[in-house]
């Protein structure tokens, strides 16, 4: 039997049409979400997915359409979550999530799932500092200073990220720094996470896939949608595939960019960056409305 048609909403500037997944399993995942939205989990990355990538990571605010779209969708689904490498409280601030009446059920899993912020209580749980991160802080500060202009160190508290986007040769500096950062991470028993002109060292044992799987099990989700844009999201996309194998339908959404074009090959729907993600969320809310 063929896959049931996906309901769509009338096209308008405020209510775009739902994009059609290019895979059969993606169409099944979307159909399952639309059939039982009260038990669905929608989880999204932050940077590059809800917020545009910018030169200064401290000013990576959510896209202007993201918060309204999330607010429209949240009351219509079971669980809405953000899963990010950022500290949870930073994502909450940049996203404008705190105190929003429609987002009272939002969960933000920061530091790849090691931190948790719940909008319902405003409570934040974070693990104790990892000794390897503290040891890496001084070494990375010196390494960044020697790497030339435009190379920035972002201190996330329990993780450290080296950004090369504003260097004269972003790709060249990124490639040159990858090996020394890998050696440092191995020596201090840390994980190295490459991204879009960023190299991050963080405690091992946490990734977005594990965070997504744990949340799906905690909430007994009947369908899962995950949206992301970078290499760090591959673990979450893989988790969706494994949940499908376990009988939980899922949809993988790529926030497309020319910098990480290969993600489109392992996802079911590709949209045009954060604006496209916001449009998809709005369309999903309209279809459920």
XYZ file of C-alpha atoms in Angstrom:
289
model
C 0.000 0.000 0.000
C 1.163 3.510 -0.687
C 1.828 6.153 1.916
C -1.283 8.188 2.870
C -1.285 11.731 1.479
C 0.039 14.379 3.833
C -2.525 17.032 4.790
C -1.474 20.519 3.838
C -2.689 23.970 4.656
C -3.617 26.691 2.190
C -0.603 28.608 0.938
C -0.266 32.143 2.213
C 2.578 34.302 3.557
C 1.652 33.329 7.133
C 0.683 29.723 6.345
C 3.072 28.105 3.822
C 2.497 24.622 2.455
C 4.113 21.658 4.177
C 7.073 20.400 2.131
C 6.787 16.853 0.842
C 9.430 14.473 2.298
C 11.568 12.871 -0.401
C 11.688 9.470 1.344
C 8.899 7.007 2.083
C 9.957 6.683 5.737
C 9.917 10.475 5.993
C 6.386 10.585 4.594
C 5.366 7.908 7.086
C 6.948 9.935 9.898
C 5.117 13.108 8.950
C 1.814 11.255 8.562
C 2.230 9.700 12.025
C 2.975 13.100 13.563
C -0.118 14.609 11.951
C -2.268 11.665 13.023
C -1.314 11.817 16.726
C 0.206 15.234 17.429
C -0.609 15.021 21.148
C 2.079 12.334 21.503
C 4.585 13.763 19.029
C 8.043 15.085 19.889
C 9.447 17.963 17.822
C 13.100 18.688 18.625
C 15.315 21.271 16.953
C 18.909 22.419 16.956
C 19.452 26.128 17.658
C 22.387 27.648 15.713
C 21.867 27.363 11.975
C 18.402 25.880 12.461
C 16.421 28.400 14.495
C 19.101 31.114 14.451
C 21.185 32.247 11.459
C 24.928 31.611 11.625
C 26.664 34.938 12.315
C 30.240 36.093 12.813
C 29.744 36.834 16.515
C 28.269 33.764 18.290
C 27.185 35.909 21.241
C 24.721 37.688 18.918
C 23.239 34.637 17.216
C 19.626 35.526 17.957
C 16.741 33.399 16.736
C 15.352 34.233 13.304
C 12.518 36.754 13.529
C 9.989 34.151 12.364
C 11.211 31.344 14.643
C 9.645 32.351 17.952
C 6.176 33.053 16.482
C 6.302 29.712 14.641
C 7.322 27.819 17.784
C 4.557 29.566 19.736
C 1.948 28.504 17.174
C 3.157 24.906 17.112
C 3.792 24.265 20.818
C 0.144 24.024 21.968
C -0.647 21.598 19.148
C 1.960 18.893 19.890
C 2.958 16.755 22.844
C 6.544 17.893 23.404
C 8.666 20.717 21.985
C 12.403 20.727 22.667
C 15.620 22.486 21.677
C 18.760 20.326 21.629
C 21.911 22.403 21.278
C 25.623 22.454 21.943
C 25.156 25.865 23.561
C 24.746 26.201 27.304
C 21.011 25.891 27.911
C 20.667 29.339 29.483
C 22.433 30.966 26.502
C 20.051 29.323 24.023
C 17.100 30.434 26.166
C 18.361 34.039 26.139
C 19.179 34.166 22.422
C 15.909 32.479 21.541
C 13.742 34.645 23.787
C 12.106 31.514 25.221
C 11.789 32.479 28.899
C 8.423 33.758 30.066
C 6.662 33.150 26.739
C 3.105 32.007 27.546
C 2.822 29.645 24.573
C 6.147 27.956 25.377
C 5.393 26.951 28.948
C 6.097 23.304 28.116
C 9.383 23.882 26.267
C 12.466 21.891 27.245
C 15.960 23.083 26.283
C 18.718 20.470 26.410
C 22.036 22.330 26.321
C 25.648 21.159 26.092
C 24.542 18.250 23.872
C 22.063 17.079 26.487
C 24.201 17.491 29.600
C 22.174 20.544 30.698
C 18.410 20.874 30.971
C 16.155 23.915 31.289
C 12.402 23.516 31.688
C 10.184 26.489 30.882
C 7.435 25.279 33.204
C 9.603 25.800 36.297
C 12.482 27.926 34.983
C 14.810 25.399 36.601
C 18.252 24.703 35.150
C 20.240 21.533 35.781
C 23.898 21.407 34.793
C 26.670 18.909 35.588
C 29.819 19.845 37.541
C 32.722 21.264 35.459
C 34.837 18.690 33.658
C 38.513 18.874 34.718
C 39.659 18.381 31.121
C 37.829 21.509 29.978
C 39.492 23.556 32.711
C 42.895 22.217 31.654
C 42.183 22.952 27.981
C 41.130 26.547 28.622
C 44.640 27.981 29.026
C 46.104 25.926 26.181
C 43.367 26.948 23.776
C 43.681 30.599 24.745
C 47.365 30.498 23.802
C 46.686 28.508 20.617
C 44.011 30.957 19.449
C 46.300 33.928 20.075
C 48.979 32.307 17.885
C 46.527 31.467 15.107
C 46.250 34.991 13.739
C 43.467 37.552 13.388
C 39.829 36.584 13.272
C 40.143 33.342 15.256
C 37.835 33.455 18.290
C 37.554 31.339 21.417
C 34.020 30.906 22.778
C 33.950 29.768 26.397
C 30.756 27.783 27.004
C 31.636 26.936 30.589
C 31.802 23.172 30.212
C 32.977 23.292 26.588
C 35.299 25.453 24.494
C 34.738 26.353 20.843
C 37.309 27.786 18.422
C 35.682 29.777 15.590
C 37.547 30.513 12.342
C 34.692 32.140 10.374
C 36.125 35.668 10.637
C 39.734 34.682 9.860
C 41.171 35.834 6.493
C 41.278 32.161 5.401
C 38.534 30.436 7.436
C 38.871 27.023 5.795
C 42.671 27.049 5.913
C 42.851 27.971 9.587
C 40.117 25.426 10.378
C 42.132 22.676 8.684
C 45.361 23.753 10.384
C 43.780 23.725 13.842
C 41.981 20.410 13.530
C 44.961 18.157 14.271
C 46.328 20.065 17.294
C 42.831 20.269 18.775
C 42.308 16.559 18.201
C 45.593 15.832 20.009
C 44.634 18.127 22.894
C 41.200 16.531 23.192
C 42.641 13.019 23.227
C 45.244 13.929 25.853
C 42.661 15.507 28.171
C 40.010 12.823 27.531
C 37.644 15.216 25.788
C 35.561 14.898 22.621
C 36.258 17.036 19.552
C 33.181 18.202 17.625
C 33.771 19.871 14.225
C 31.129 22.191 12.811
C 30.634 25.101 10.430
C 34.027 26.817 10.811
C 34.079 25.840 14.473
C 35.988 23.192 16.436
C 34.624 22.413 19.882
C 36.171 20.398 22.707
C 33.732 19.092 25.307
C 33.249 16.268 27.809
C 32.779 12.833 26.206
C 29.667 10.714 26.485
C 27.089 13.296 25.410
C 25.678 13.913 21.956
C 22.425 15.076 20.426
C 21.464 11.549 19.432
C 21.607 10.257 22.986
C 19.730 13.342 24.200
C 16.986 12.905 21.586
C 16.607 9.174 22.266
C 16.364 9.697 26.030
C 13.733 12.429 25.607
C 11.688 10.292 23.193
C 11.663 7.451 25.708
C 10.933 9.756 28.658
C 7.900 11.231 26.901
C 6.782 7.978 25.222
C 6.710 9.772 21.882
C 4.659 8.134 19.131
C 6.452 10.135 16.399
C 9.606 12.257 16.309
C 10.722 15.189 14.164
C 14.289 16.469 14.435
C 15.729 19.465 12.583
C 19.402 20.382 12.347
C 22.024 21.920 10.085
C 25.517 20.734 11.046
C 27.769 17.721 11.580
C 26.889 17.695 15.271
C 23.307 16.891 14.261
C 24.258 13.664 12.486
C 23.989 11.761 15.782
C 20.398 12.993 16.189
C 19.517 12.066 12.609
C 20.965 8.606 13.269
C 18.866 8.410 16.445
C 15.719 9.098 14.405
C 16.673 6.208 12.097
C 17.118 3.885 15.085
C 13.824 4.991 16.604
C 12.168 4.129 13.303
C 13.663 0.642 13.522
C 12.153 0.372 17.012
C 8.711 1.264 15.668
C 8.629 5.030 16.295
C 8.052 6.907 13.004
C 10.293 9.898 12.443
C 11.055 12.817 10.153
C 14.551 14.284 9.648
C 14.623 17.933 8.576
C 17.763 19.569 7.194
C 18.198 23.310 7.599
C 20.092 23.549 4.335
C 23.272 25.512 3.694
C 26.078 25.475 1.154
C 28.577 24.909 3.993
C 27.252 21.456 4.981
C 25.538 20.281 1.820
C 26.053 16.582 2.644
C 23.351 16.638 5.350
C 20.639 16.740 2.696
C 21.615 13.207 1.661
C 20.770 11.734 5.089
C 17.528 13.627 5.767
C 13.950 13.480 4.522
C 13.200 17.172 3.990
C 15.545 20.060 3.184
C 14.462 23.655 3.737
C 16.268 26.926 3.195
C 18.002 27.667 6.513
C 16.306 29.115 9.619
C 13.709 30.987 7.553
C 12.749 27.696 5.919
C 12.592 25.930 9.279
C 10.288 28.628 10.643
C 8.105 28.241 7.557
C 7.914 24.475 8.023
C 6.959 24.879 11.702
C 4.268 27.392 10.779
C 2.915 25.083 8.092
C 2.886 22.184 10.537
C 0.978 24.272 13.075
C -1.530 25.291 10.396
C -2.015 21.680 9.314
C -2.692 20.711 12.921
C -4.943 23.678 13.523
